[in-house]
Amino acid sequence: GQSLEQPSEVTAVEGAIVQINCTYQTSGFYGLSWYQQHDGGAPTFLSYNALDGLEETGRFSSFLSRSDSYGYLLLQELQMKDSASYFCAVREEGRGSTLGRLYFGRGTQLTVWP
Amino acid sequence: DTAVSQTPKYLVTQMGNDKSIKCEQNLGHDTMYWYKQDSKKFLKIMFSYNNKELIINETVPNRFSPKSPDKAHLNLHINSLELGDSAVYFCASSQDPGPGEKLFFGSGTQLSVL
């Protein structure tokens, strides 16, 4: 089976740093992805980690620890526009030549206050 | 130019009706998906096509039938609509299905069944 756990809500103020954690259980792990979704909008790809360590892209960084089945998304210098839902996602192991599905967590609603 | 476009944006209909949602991508991607997002924002995969061939078919009622006339289009037809079908349906595409694939989502179709 497949499960991902992430907090349902996180709040912070502008300029702060926030970390959104994701723990997963999966049969066959192929990396952890993060997506952002604003209210009424489409999910958009943020980052992908296949190996342990920190990947930095501007104000956003993503971390993975395969041994701990854990990752996080770090958002720095928060801005009001960062208020959105953030989803972690893992690729499930496929069967034979069949592609495994991309399984999403239930999302973390981030609210940034002025 | 919109990369992944789906129509209509909103769909309000009565129980028992049949409706279709269309999706087109102009990114030249080989793989397309349909995802369903419920009121709690849980994103769940429904179908995946690669080069017009069905590769993922989740446990979805057979009232839902995807059709891919070519690799740039993946339409979703729903028969005998039920109240529980109310959700946002997202089409997505990707170039390289696999662990690190980056999904591009359409803007979603808000389906309301009355």
mmCIF file with all atom_site columns, C-alpha atoms in Angstrom:
data_model
loop_
_atom_site.group_PDB
_atom_site.id
_atom_site.type_symbol
_atom_site.label_atom_id
_atom_site.label_alt_id
_atom_site.label_comp_id
_atom_site.label_asym_id
_atom_site.label_entity_id
_atom_site.label_seq_id
_atom_site.pdbx_PDB_ins_code
_atom_site.Cartn_x
_atom_site.Cartn_y
_atom_site.Cartn_z
_atom_site.occupancy
_atom_site.B_iso_or_equiv
_atom_site.pdbx_formal_charge
_atom_site.auth_seq_id
_atom_site.auth_comp_id
_atom_site.auth_asym_id
_atom_site.auth_atom_id
_atom_site.pdbx_PDB_model_num
ATOM 1   C CA . GLY A 1 1   ? 0.000   0.000  0.000   1.00 0.00 ? 1   GLY A CA 1
ATOM 2   C CA . GLN A 1 2   ? 0.822   3.631  -0.089  1.00 0.00 ? 2   GLN A CA 1
ATOM 3   C CA . SER A 1 3   ? 0.411   6.395  2.493   1.00 0.00 ? 3   SER A CA 1
ATOM 4   C CA . LEU A 1 4   ? 1.652   9.926  2.870   1.00 0.00 ? 4   LEU A CA 1
ATOM 5   C CA . GLU A 1 5   ? 1.238   12.062 5.938   1.00 0.00 ? 5   GLU A CA 1
ATOM 6   C CA . GLN A 1 6   ? 1.526   15.818 6.013   1.00 0.00 ? 6   GLN A CA 1
ATOM 7   C CA . PRO A 1 7   ? 0.029   18.424 8.354   1.00 0.00 ? 7   PRO A CA 1
ATOM 8   C CA . SER A 1 8   ? -3.344  19.709 7.277   1.00 0.00 ? 8   SER A CA 1
ATOM 9   C CA . GLU A 1 9   ? -2.628  23.350 8.100   1.00 0.00 ? 9   GLU A CA 1
ATOM 10  C CA . VAL A 1 10  ? 0.311   25.644 8.753   1.00 0.00 ? 10  VAL A CA 1
ATOM 11  C CA . THR A 1 11  ? 0.219   29.382 9.442   1.00 0.00 ? 11  THR A CA 1
ATOM 12  C CA . ALA A 1 12  ? 3.042   31.911 9.455   1.00 0.00 ? 12  ALA A CA 1
ATOM 13  C CA . VAL A 1 13  ? 3.681   35.615 8.973   1.00 0.00 ? 13  VAL A CA 1
ATOM 14  C CA . GLU A 1 14  ? 5.309   37.377 6.075   1.00 0.00 ? 14  GLU A CA 1
ATOM 15  C CA . GLY A 1 15  ? 9.063   37.136 6.074   1.00 0.00 ? 15  GLY A CA 1
ATOM 16  C CA . ALA A 1 16  ? 9.096   34.013 8.221   1.00 0.00 ? 16  ALA A CA 1
ATOM 17  C CA . ILE A 1 17  ? 10.363  30.528 7.389   1.00 0.00 ? 17  ILE A CA 1
ATOM 18  C CA . VAL A 1 18  ? 8.051   27.536 7.380   1.00 0.00 ? 18  VAL A CA 1
ATOM 19  C CA . GLN A 1 19  ? 8.710   23.821 6.986   1.00 0.00 ? 19  GLN A CA 1
ATOM 20  C CA . ILE A 1 20  ? 6.067   21.406 5.707   1.00 0.00 ? 20  ILE A CA 1
ATOM 21  C CA . ASN A 1 21  ? 6.857   17.799 6.557   1.00 0.00 ? 21  ASN A CA 1
ATOM 22  C CA . CYS A 1 22  ? 5.890   14.692 4.662   1.00 0.00 ? 22  CYS A CA 1
ATOM 23  C CA . THR A 1 23  ? 6.340   11.108 5.799   1.00 0.00 ? 23  THR A CA 1
ATOM 24  C CA . TYR A 1 24  ? 5.568   8.252  3.484   1.00 0.00 ? 24  TYR A CA 1
ATOM 25  C CA . GLN A 1 25  ? 5.171   4.511  3.345   1.00 0.00 ? 25  GLN A CA 1
ATOM 26  C CA . THR A 1 26  ? 5.494   2.951  -0.052  1.00 0.00 ? 26  THR A CA 1
ATOM 27  C CA . SER A 1 27  ? 6.275   -0.321 -1.745  1.00 0.00 ? 27  SER A CA 1
ATOM 28  C CA . GLY A 1 28  ? 9.124   0.789  -3.974  1.00 0.00 ? 28  GLY A CA 1
ATOM 29  C CA . PHE A 1 29  ? 10.229  4.391  -3.689  1.00 0.00 ? 29  PHE A CA 1
ATOM 30  C CA . TYR A 1 30  ? 11.141  6.490  -6.691  1.00 0.00 ? 30  TYR A CA 1
ATOM 31  C CA . GLY A 1 31  ? 11.432  9.953  -5.219  1.00 0.00 ? 31  GLY A CA 1
ATOM 32  C CA . LEU A 1 32  ? 9.380   12.661 -3.586  1.00 0.00 ? 32  LEU A CA 1
ATOM 33  C CA . SER A 1 33  ? 7.772   15.545 -5.441  1.00 0.00 ? 33  SER A CA 1
ATOM 34  C CA . TRP A 1 34  ? 6.110   18.717 -4.232  1.00 0.00 ? 34  TRP A CA 1
ATOM 35  C CA . TYR A 1 35  ? 3.259   20.628 -5.851  1.00 0.00 ? 35  TYR A CA 1
ATOM 36  C CA . GLN A 1 36  ? 1.673   23.975 -5.034  1.00 0.00 ? 36  GLN A CA 1
ATOM 37  C CA . GLN A 1 37  ? -1.997  24.747 -5.561  1.00 0.00 ? 37  GLN A CA 1
ATOM 38  C CA . HIS A 1 38  ? -3.635  28.132 -5.026  1.00 0.00 ? 38  HIS A CA 1
ATOM 39  C CA . ASP A 1 39  ? -7.350  28.237 -4.261  1.00 0.00 ? 39  ASP A CA 1
ATOM 40  C CA . GLY A 1 40  ? -9.295  27.690 -7.446  1.00 0.00 ? 40  GLY A CA 1
ATOM 41  C CA . GLY A 1 41  ? -6.128  26.971 -9.381  1.00 0.00 ? 41  GLY A CA 1
ATOM 42  C CA . ALA A 1 42  ? -4.257  24.027 -10.783 1.00 0.00 ? 42  ALA A CA 1
ATOM 43  C CA . PRO A 1 43  ? -1.466  22.157 -8.999  1.00 0.00 ? 43  PRO A CA 1
ATOM 44  C CA . THR A 1 44  ? 1.945   23.272 -10.218 1.00 0.00 ? 44  THR A CA 1
ATOM 45  C CA . PHE A 1 45  ? 5.203   21.377 -9.876  1.00 0.00 ? 45  PHE A CA 1
ATOM 46  C CA . LEU A 1 46  ? 7.702   22.767 -7.366  1.00 0.00 ? 46  LEU A CA 1
ATOM 47  C CA . SER A 1 47  ? 10.452  20.227 -6.839  1.00 0.00 ? 47  SER A CA 1
ATOM 48  C CA . TYR A 1 48  ? 11.606  16.629 -6.934  1.00 0.00 ? 48  TYR A CA 1
ATOM 49  C CA . ASN A 1 49  ? 14.089  14.743 -4.744  1.00 0.00 ? 49  ASN A CA 1
ATOM 50  C CA . ALA A 1 50  ? 15.389  11.331 -5.682  1.00 0.00 ? 50  ALA A CA 1
ATOM 51  C CA . LEU A 1 51  ? 18.460  11.303 -3.466  1.00 0.00 ? 51  LEU A CA 1
ATOM 52  C CA . ASP A 1 52  ? 19.025  12.273 0.147   1.00 0.00 ? 52  ASP A CA 1
ATOM 53  C CA . GLY A 1 53  ? 19.771  15.882 0.811   1.00 0.00 ? 53  GLY A CA 1
ATOM 54  C CA . LEU A 1 54  ? 18.580  19.379 0.172   1.00 0.00 ? 54  LEU A CA 1
ATOM 55  C CA . GLU A 1 55  ? 17.583  20.819 -3.204  1.00 0.00 ? 55  GLU A CA 1
ATOM 56  C CA . GLU A 1 56  ? 17.309  24.600 -3.354  1.00 0.00 ? 56  GLU A CA 1
ATOM 57  C CA . THR A 1 57  ? 15.300  26.608 -5.846  1.00 0.00 ? 57  THR A CA 1
ATOM 58  C CA . GLY A 1 58  ? 15.125  30.259 -4.906  1.00 0.00 ? 58  GLY A CA 1
ATOM 59  C CA . ARG A 1 59  ? 13.119  30.765 -1.733  1.00 0.00 ? 59  ARG A CA 1
ATOM 60  C CA . PHE A 1 60  ? 11.945  27.143 -1.755  1.00 0.00 ? 60  PHE A CA 1
ATOM 61  C CA . SER A 1 61  ? 14.021  24.128 -0.763  1.00 0.00 ? 61  SER A CA 1
ATOM 62  C CA . SER A 1 62  ? 13.097  20.480 -0.542  1.00 0.00 ? 62  SER A CA 1
ATOM 63  C CA . PHE A 1 63  ? 14.773  17.820 1.561   1.00 0.00 ? 63  PHE A CA 1
ATOM 64  C CA . LEU A 1 64  ? 14.688  14.051 1.503   1.00 0.00 ? 64  LEU A CA 1
ATOM 65  C CA . SER A 1 65  ? 15.861  11.353 3.866   1.00 0.00 ? 65  SER A CA 1
ATOM 66  C CA . ARG A 1 66  ? 15.204  7.956  2.311   1.00 0.00 ? 66  ARG A CA 1
ATOM 67  C CA . SER A 1 67  ? 16.297  6.066  5.408   1.00 0.00 ? 67  SER A CA 1
ATOM 68  C CA . ASP A 1 68  ? 13.679  7.930  7.453   1.00 0.00 ? 68  ASP A CA 1
ATOM 69  C CA . SER A 1 69  ? 11.010  7.898  4.711   1.00 0.00 ? 69  SER A CA 1
ATOM 70  C CA . TYR A 1 70  ? 10.719  11.596 5.311   1.00 0.00 ? 70  TYR A CA 1
ATOM 71  C CA . GLY A 1 71  ? 10.952  14.799 3.426   1.00 0.00 ? 71  GLY A CA 1
ATOM 72  C CA . TYR A 1 72  ? 10.071  18.432 3.825   1.00 0.00 ? 72  TYR A CA 1
ATOM 73  C CA . LEU A 1 73  ? 9.469   21.580 1.874   1.00 0.00 ? 73  LEU A CA 1
ATOM 74  C CA . LEU A 1 74  ? 11.109  24.693 3.279   1.00 0.00 ? 74  LEU A CA 1
ATOM 75  C CA . LEU A 1 75  ? 9.731   28.078 2.330   1.00 0.00 ? 75  LEU A CA 1
ATOM 76  C CA . GLN A 1 76  ? 11.804  31.118 3.226   1.00 0.00 ? 76  GLN A CA 1
ATOM 77  C CA . GLU A 1 77  ? 11.044  34.830 3.232   1.00 0.00 ? 77  GLU A CA 1
ATOM 78  C CA . LEU A 1 78  ? 7.363   34.051 3.103   1.00 0.00 ? 78  LEU A CA 1
ATOM 79  C CA . GLN A 1 79  ? 5.134   36.272 1.013   1.00 0.00 ? 79  GLN A CA 1
ATOM 80  C CA . MET A 1 80  ? 1.363   36.612 0.981   1.00 0.00 ? 80  MET A CA 1
ATOM 81  C CA . LYS A 1 81  ? 1.292   34.967 -2.436  1.00 0.00 ? 81  LYS A CA 1
ATOM 82  C CA . ASP A 1 82  ? 2.729   31.777 -0.900  1.00 0.00 ? 82  ASP A CA 1
ATOM 83  C CA . SER A 1 83  ? -0.641  31.142 0.754   1.00 0.00 ? 83  SER A CA 1
ATOM 84  C CA . ALA A 1 84  ? -1.717  27.937 -0.966  1.00 0.00 ? 84  ALA A CA 1
ATOM 85  C CA . SER A 1 85  ? -1.980  24.193 -0.520  1.00 0.00 ? 85  SER A CA 1
ATOM 86  C CA . TYR A 1 86  ? 1.210   22.181 -0.789  1.00 0.00 ? 86  TYR A CA 1
ATOM 87  C CA . PHE A 1 87  ? 1.151   18.514 -1.751  1.00 0.00 ? 87  PHE A CA 1
ATOM 88  C CA . CYS A 1 88  ? 3.872   15.931 -1.463  1.00 0.00 ? 88  CYS A CA 1
ATOM 89  C CA . ALA A 1 89  ? 3.692   13.059 -3.928  1.00 0.00 ? 89  ALA A CA 1
ATOM 90  C CA . VAL A 1 90  ? 5.486   9.748  -4.456  1.00 0.00 ? 90  VAL A CA 1
ATOM 91  C CA . ARG A 1 91  ? 5.596   7.415  -7.417  1.00 0.00 ? 91  ARG A CA 1
ATOM 92  C CA . GLU A 1 92  ? 4.226   4.012  -6.543  1.00 0.00 ? 92  GLU A CA 1
ATOM 93  C CA . GLU A 1 93  ? 6.042   0.941  -7.806  1.00 0.00 ? 93  GLU A CA 1
ATOM 94  C CA . GLY A 1 94  ? 4.538   -0.322 -11.028 1.00 0.00 ? 94  GLY A CA 1
ATOM 95  C CA . ARG A 1 95  ? 3.859   -3.935 -12.010 1.00 0.00 ? 95  ARG A CA 1
ATOM 96  C CA . GLY A 1 96  ? 5.883   -5.278 -14.894 1.00 0.00 ? 96  GLY A CA 1
ATOM 97  C CA . SER A 1 97  ? 5.805   -2.703 -17.624 1.00 0.00 ? 97  SER A CA 1
ATOM 98  C CA . THR A 1 98  ? 2.874   -0.874 -16.081 1.00 0.00 ? 98  THR A CA 1
ATOM 99  C CA . LEU A 1 99  ? 3.664   2.562  -14.699 1.00 0.00 ? 99  LEU A CA 1
ATOM 100 C CA . GLY A 1 100 ? 2.930   2.983  -11.010 1.00 0.00 ? 100 GLY A CA 1
ATOM 101 C CA . ARG A 1 101 ? 0.630   5.802  -10.151 1.00 0.00 ? 101 ARG A CA 1
ATOM 102 C CA . LEU A 1 102 ? 1.748   9.142  -8.716  1.00 0.00 ? 102 LEU A CA 1
ATOM 103 C CA . TYR A 1 103 ? 0.184   9.196  -5.274  1.00 0.00 ? 103 TYR A CA 1
ATOM 104 C CA . PHE A 1 104 ? -0.516  12.568 -3.626  1.00 0.00 ? 104 PHE A CA 1
ATOM 105 C CA . GLY A 1 105 ? -0.711  13.411 0.049   1.00 0.00 ? 105 GLY A CA 1
ATOM 106 C CA . ARG A 1 106 ? -3.799  15.207 1.292   1.00 0.00 ? 106 ARG A CA 1
ATOM 107 C CA . GLY A 1 107 ? -2.118  18.584 1.178   1.00 0.00 ? 107 GLY A CA 1
ATOM 108 C CA . THR A 1 108 ? -1.076  21.236 3.688   1.00 0.00 ? 108 THR A CA 1
ATOM 109 C CA . GLN A 1 109 ? -2.921  24.541 3.639   1.00 0.00 ? 109 GLN A CA 1
ATOM 110 C CA . LEU A 1 110 ? -0.408  27.322 4.247   1.00 0.00 ? 110 LEU A CA 1
ATOM 111 C CA . THR A 1 111 ? -1.776  30.691 5.334   1.00 0.00 ? 111 THR A CA 1
ATOM 112 C CA . VAL A 1 112 ? 0.605   33.637 5.375   1.00 0.00 ? 112 VAL A CA 1
ATOM 113 C CA . TRP A 1 113 ? -0.480  36.617 7.459   1.00 0.00 ? 113 TRP A CA 1
ATOM 114 C CA . PRO A 1 114 ? 0.777   40.164 6.965   1.00 0.00 ? 114 PRO A CA 1
ATOM 115 C CA . ASP B 2 1   ? -0.709  29.834 -25.111 1.00 0.00 ? 1   ASP B CA 1
ATOM 116 C CA . THR B 2 2   ? -2.237  27.508 -22.557 1.00 0.00 ? 2   THR B CA 1
ATOM 117 C CA . ALA B 2 3   ? -0.181  24.335 -22.209 1.00 0.00 ? 3   ALA B CA 1
ATOM 118 C CA . VAL B 2 4   ? -2.958  22.060 -20.905 1.00 0.00 ? 4   VAL B CA 1
ATOM 119 C CA . SER B 2 5   ? -6.469  23.268 -21.537 1.00 0.00 ? 5   SER B CA 1
ATOM 120 C CA . GLN B 2 6   ? -9.676  21.633 -20.466 1.00 0.00 ? 6   GLN B CA 1
ATOM 121 C CA . THR B 2 7   ? -13.277 22.577 -21.099 1.00 0.00 ? 7   THR B CA 1
ATOM 122 C CA . PRO B 2 8   ? -15.658 23.410 -19.681 1.00 0.00 ? 8   PRO B CA 1
ATOM 123 C CA . LYS B 2 9   ? -14.392 25.245 -16.613 1.00 0.00 ? 9   LYS B CA 1
ATOM 124 C CA . TYR B 2 10  ? -17.715 24.752 -14.828 1.00 0.00 ? 10  TYR B CA 1
ATOM 125 C CA . LEU B 2 11  ? -20.300 22.042 -15.379 1.00 0.00 ? 11  LEU B CA 1
ATOM 126 C CA . VAL B 2 12  ? -23.617 21.995 -13.540 1.00 0.00 ? 12  VAL B CA 1
ATOM 127 C CA . THR B 2 13  ? -25.973 19.166 -14.346 1.00 0.00 ? 13  THR B CA 1
ATOM 128 C CA . GLN B 2 14  ? -28.723 16.946 -13.021 1.00 0.00 ? 14  GLN B CA 1
ATOM 129 C CA . MET B 2 15  ? -28.320 13.443 -11.680 1.00 0.00 ? 15  MET B CA 1
ATOM 130 C CA . GLY B 2 16  ? -28.612 10.800 -14.349 1.00 0.00 ? 16  GLY B CA 1
ATOM 131 C CA . ASN B 2 17  ? -27.277 12.988 -17.155 1.00 0.00 ? 17  ASN B CA 1
ATOM 132 C CA . ASP B 2 18  ? -24.288 12.169 -19.339 1.00 0.00 ? 18  ASP B CA 1
ATOM 133 C CA . LYS B 2 19  ? -21.510 14.725 -19.726 1.00 0.00 ? 19  LYS B CA 1
ATOM 134 C CA . SER B 2 20  ? -18.056 15.055 -21.227 1.00 0.00 ? 20  SER B CA 1
ATOM 135 C CA . ILE B 2 21  ? -14.949 17.012 -20.316 1.00 0.00 ? 21  ILE B CA 1
ATOM 136 C CA . LYS B 2 22  ? -12.364 17.712 -22.977 1.00 0.00 ? 22  LYS B CA 1
ATOM 137 C CA . CYS B 2 23  ? -8.629  18.082 -22.528 1.00 0.00 ? 23  CYS B CA 1
ATOM 138 C CA . GLU B 2 24  ? -5.909  19.114 -24.927 1.00 0.00 ? 24  GLU B CA 1
ATOM 139 C CA . GLN B 2 25  ? -2.198  19.671 -24.419 1.00 0.00 ? 25  GLN B CA 1
ATOM 140 C CA . ASN B 2 26  ? 0.127   21.487 -26.794 1.00 0.00 ? 26  ASN B CA 1
ATOM 141 C CA . LEU B 2 27  ? 3.349   20.487 -25.057 1.00 0.00 ? 27  LEU B CA 1
ATOM 142 C CA . GLY B 2 28  ? 4.035   17.464 -27.219 1.00 0.00 ? 28  GLY B CA 1
ATOM 143 C CA . HIS B 2 29  ? 3.839   15.192 -24.197 1.00 0.00 ? 29  HIS B CA 1
ATOM 144 C CA . ASP B 2 30  ? 3.245   11.469 -24.539 1.00 0.00 ? 30  ASP B CA 1
ATOM 145 C CA . THR B 2 31  ? 1.398   10.862 -21.266 1.00 0.00 ? 31  THR B CA 1
ATOM 146 C CA . MET B 2 32  ? -1.894  12.301 -20.096 1.00 0.00 ? 32  MET B CA 1
ATOM 147 C CA . TYR B 2 33  ? -3.886  11.843 -16.911 1.00 0.00 ? 33  TYR B CA 1
ATOM 148 C CA . TRP B 2 34  ? -7.235  12.465 -15.305 1.00 0.00 ? 34  TRP B CA 1
ATOM 149 C CA . TYR B 2 35  ? -7.275  13.297 -11.607 1.00 0.00 ? 35  TYR B CA 1
ATOM 150 C CA . LYS B 2 36  ? -10.251 13.856 -9.329  1.00 0.00 ? 36  LYS B CA 1
ATOM 151 C CA . GLN B 2 37  ? -10.012 16.337 -6.437  1.00 0.00 ? 37  GLN B CA 1
ATOM 152 C CA . ASP B 2 38  ? -12.698 16.082 -3.796  1.00 0.00 ? 38  ASP B CA 1
ATOM 153 C CA . SER B 2 39  ? -13.987 18.770 -1.456  1.00 0.00 ? 39  SER B CA 1
ATOM 154 C CA . LYS B 2 40  ? -11.164 18.004 0.982   1.00 0.00 ? 40  LYS B CA 1
ATOM 155 C CA . LYS B 2 41  ? -8.628  18.623 -1.788  1.00 0.00 ? 41  LYS B CA 1
ATOM 156 C CA . PHE B 2 42  ? -7.572  14.982 -2.017  1.00 0.00 ? 42  PHE B CA 1
ATOM 157 C CA . LEU B 2 43  ? -6.075  14.453 -5.480  1.00 0.00 ? 43  LEU B CA 1
ATOM 158 C CA . LYS B 2 44  ? -6.660  10.954 -6.757  1.00 0.00 ? 44  LYS B CA 1
ATOM 159 C CA . ILE B 2 45  ? -5.574  9.542  -10.088 1.00 0.00 ? 45  ILE B CA 1
ATOM 160 C CA . MET B 2 46  ? -8.297  8.082  -12.269 1.00 0.00 ? 46  MET B CA 1
ATOM 161 C CA . PHE B 2 47  ? -6.664  7.234  -15.578 1.00 0.00 ? 47  PHE B CA 1
ATOM 162 C CA . SER B 2 48  ? -3.393  7.542  -17.418 1.00 0.00 ? 48  SER B CA 1
ATOM 163 C CA . TYR B 2 49  ? -2.728  7.234  -21.131 1.00 0.00 ? 49  TYR B CA 1
ATOM 164 C CA . ASN B 2 50  ? 0.600   6.964  -22.881 1.00 0.00 ? 50  ASN B CA 1
ATOM 165 C CA . ASN B 2 51  ? 0.558   7.548  -26.624 1.00 0.00 ? 51  ASN B CA 1
ATOM 166 C CA . LYS B 2 52  ? -3.179  6.905  -26.747 1.00 0.00 ? 52  LYS B CA 1
ATOM 167 C CA . GLU B 2 53  ? -2.910  3.664  -24.794 1.00 0.00 ? 53  GLU B CA 1
ATOM 168 C CA . LEU B 2 54  ? -4.462  3.190  -21.378 1.00 0.00 ? 54  LEU B CA 1
ATOM 169 C CA . ILE B 2 55  ? -1.758  2.410  -18.820 1.00 0.00 ? 55  ILE B CA 1
ATOM 170 C CA . ILE B 2 56  ? -3.402  3.205  -15.488 1.00 0.00 ? 56  ILE B CA 1
ATOM 171 C CA . ASN B 2 57  ? -7.037  2.537  -14.706 1.00 0.00 ? 57  ASN B CA 1
ATOM 172 C CA . GLU B 2 58  ? -7.811  3.051  -11.061 1.00 0.00 ? 58  GLU B CA 1
ATOM 173 C CA . THR B 2 59  ? -10.843 1.631  -9.343  1.00 0.00 ? 59  THR B CA 1
ATOM 174 C CA . VAL B 2 60  ? -13.230 3.997  -11.018 1.00 0.00 ? 60  VAL B CA 1
ATOM 175 C CA . PRO B 2 61  ? -16.876 3.192  -11.791 1.00 0.00 ? 61  PRO B CA 1
ATOM 176 C CA . ASN B 2 62  ? -17.298 2.109  -15.389 1.00 0.00 ? 62  ASN B CA 1
ATOM 177 C CA . ARG B 2 63  ? -19.623 5.082  -15.840 1.00 0.00 ? 63  ARG B CA 1
ATOM 178 C CA . PHE B 2 64  ? -16.353 6.962  -16.392 1.00 0.00 ? 64  PHE B CA 1
ATOM 179 C CA . SER B 2 65  ? -14.844 6.335  -19.791 1.00 0.00 ? 65  SER B CA 1
ATOM 180 C CA . PRO B 2 66  ? -11.742 8.104  -21.065 1.00 0.00 ? 66  PRO B CA 1
ATOM 181 C CA . LYS B 2 67  ? -11.045 8.458  -24.750 1.00 0.00 ? 67  LYS B CA 1
ATOM 182 C CA . SER B 2 68  ? -7.807  9.501  -26.397 1.00 0.00 ? 68  SER B CA 1
ATOM 183 C CA . PRO B 2 69  ? -8.238  10.194 -30.124 1.00 0.00 ? 69  PRO B CA 1
ATOM 184 C CA . ASP B 2 70  ? -4.577  11.230 -30.349 1.00 0.00 ? 70  ASP B CA 1
ATOM 185 C CA . LYS B 2 71  ? -1.774  11.801 -27.901 1.00 0.00 ? 71  LYS B CA 1
ATOM 186 C CA . ALA B 2 72  ? -2.617  15.487 -27.536 1.00 0.00 ? 72  ALA B CA 1
ATOM 187 C CA . HIS B 2 73  ? -6.188  14.848 -26.406 1.00 0.00 ? 73  HIS B CA 1
ATOM 188 C CA . LEU B 2 74  ? -7.715  12.936 -23.522 1.00 0.00 ? 74  LEU B CA 1
ATOM 189 C CA . ASN B 2 75  ? -11.432 13.361 -22.984 1.00 0.00 ? 75  ASN B CA 1
ATOM 190 C CA . LEU B 2 76  ? -13.514 12.084 -20.100 1.00 0.00 ? 76  LEU B CA 1
ATOM 191 C CA . HIS B 2 77  ? -17.086 10.950 -20.577 1.00 0.00 ? 77  HIS B CA 1
ATOM 192 C CA . ILE B 2 78  ? -19.300 10.323 -17.580 1.00 0.00 ? 78  ILE B CA 1
ATOM 193 C CA . ASN B 2 79  ? -22.590 8.439  -17.819 1.00 0.00 ? 79  ASN B CA 1
ATOM 194 C CA . SER B 2 80  ? -25.507 8.499  -15.394 1.00 0.00 ? 80  SER B CA 1
ATOM 195 C CA . LEU B 2 81  ? -24.027 11.184 -13.191 1.00 0.00 ? 81  LEU B CA 1
ATOM 196 C CA . GLU B 2 82  ? -24.423 10.796 -9.429  1.00 0.00 ? 82  GLU B CA 1
ATOM 197 C CA . LEU B 2 83  ? -24.238 13.288 -6.573  1.00 0.00 ? 83  LEU B CA 1
ATOM 198 C CA . GLY B 2 84  ? -20.929 11.792 -5.459  1.00 0.00 ? 84  GLY B CA 1
ATOM 199 C CA . ASP B 2 85  ? -19.351 12.669 -8.795  1.00 0.00 ? 85  ASP B CA 1
ATOM 200 C CA . SER B 2 86  ? -19.322 16.326 -7.776  1.00 0.00 ? 86  SER B CA 1
ATOM 201 C CA . ALA B 2 87  ? -15.668 17.329 -7.624  1.00 0.00 ? 87  ALA B CA 1
ATOM 202 C CA . VAL B 2 88  ? -12.974 19.155 -9.555  1.00 0.00 ? 88  VAL B CA 1
ATOM 203 C CA . TYR B 2 89  ? -11.526 17.100 -12.379 1.00 0.00 ? 89  TYR B CA 1
ATOM 204 C CA . PHE B 2 90  ? -8.011  17.874 -13.531 1.00 0.00 ? 90  PHE B CA 1
ATOM 205 C CA . CYS B 2 91  ? -6.353  16.825 -16.718 1.00 0.00 ? 91  CYS B CA 1
ATOM 206 C CA . ALA B 2 92  ? -2.552  16.647 -16.680 1.00 0.00 ? 92  ALA B CA 1
ATOM 207 C CA . SER B 2 93  ? 0.267   15.713 -19.003 1.00 0.00 ? 93  SER B CA 1
ATOM 208 C CA . SER B 2 94  ? 3.929   14.818 -18.733 1.00 0.00 ? 94  SER B CA 1
ATOM 209 C CA . GLN B 2 95  ? 6.767   14.079 -21.112 1.00 0.00 ? 95  GLN B CA 1
ATOM 210 C CA . ASP B 2 96  ? 8.556   11.276 -19.333 1.00 0.00 ? 96  ASP B CA 1
ATOM 211 C CA . PRO B 2 97  ? 6.448   9.119  -17.052 1.00 0.00 ? 97  PRO B CA 1
ATOM 212 C CA . GLY B 2 98  ? 8.673   7.931  -14.284 1.00 0.00 ? 98  GLY B CA 1
ATOM 213 C CA . PRO B 2 99  ? 9.978   8.773  -10.868 1.00 0.00 ? 99  PRO B CA 1
ATOM 214 C CA . GLY B 2 100 ? 10.872  12.386 -11.455 1.00 0.00 ? 100 GLY B CA 1
ATOM 215 C CA . GLU B 2 101 ? 8.236   13.285 -13.946 1.00 0.00 ? 101 GLU B CA 1
ATOM 216 C CA . LYS B 2 102 ? 6.809   16.762 -13.858 1.00 0.00 ? 102 LYS B CA 1
ATOM 217 C CA . LEU B 2 103 ? 3.075   16.941 -14.329 1.00 0.00 ? 103 LEU B CA 1
ATOM 218 C CA . PHE B 2 104 ? 1.471   19.921 -16.012 1.00 0.00 ? 104 PHE B CA 1
ATOM 219 C CA . PHE B 2 105 ? -2.136  20.350 -14.916 1.00 0.00 ? 105 PHE B CA 1
ATOM 220 C CA . GLY B 2 106 ? -5.043  21.974 -16.662 1.00 0.00 ? 106 GLY B CA 1
ATOM 221 C CA . SER B 2 107 ? -7.085  24.578 -14.813 1.00 0.00 ? 107 SER B CA 1
ATOM 222 C CA . GLY B 2 108 ? -9.710  22.056 -13.741 1.00 0.00 ? 108 GLY B CA 1
ATOM 223 C CA . THR B 2 109 ? -13.398 21.443 -14.353 1.00 0.00 ? 109 THR B CA 1
ATOM 224 C CA . GLN B 2 110 ? -15.704 22.051 -11.422 1.00 0.00 ? 110 GLN B CA 1
ATOM 225 C CA . LEU B 2 111 ? -18.487 19.470 -11.792 1.00 0.00 ? 111 LEU B CA 1
ATOM 226 C CA . SER B 2 112 ? -21.613 19.978 -9.709  1.00 0.00 ? 112 SER B CA 1
ATOM 227 C CA . VAL B 2 113 ? -24.289 17.297 -9.847  1.00 0.00 ? 113 VAL B CA 1
ATOM 228 C CA . LEU B 2 114 ? -27.660 18.416 -8.511  1.00 0.00 ? 114 LEU B CA 1
#
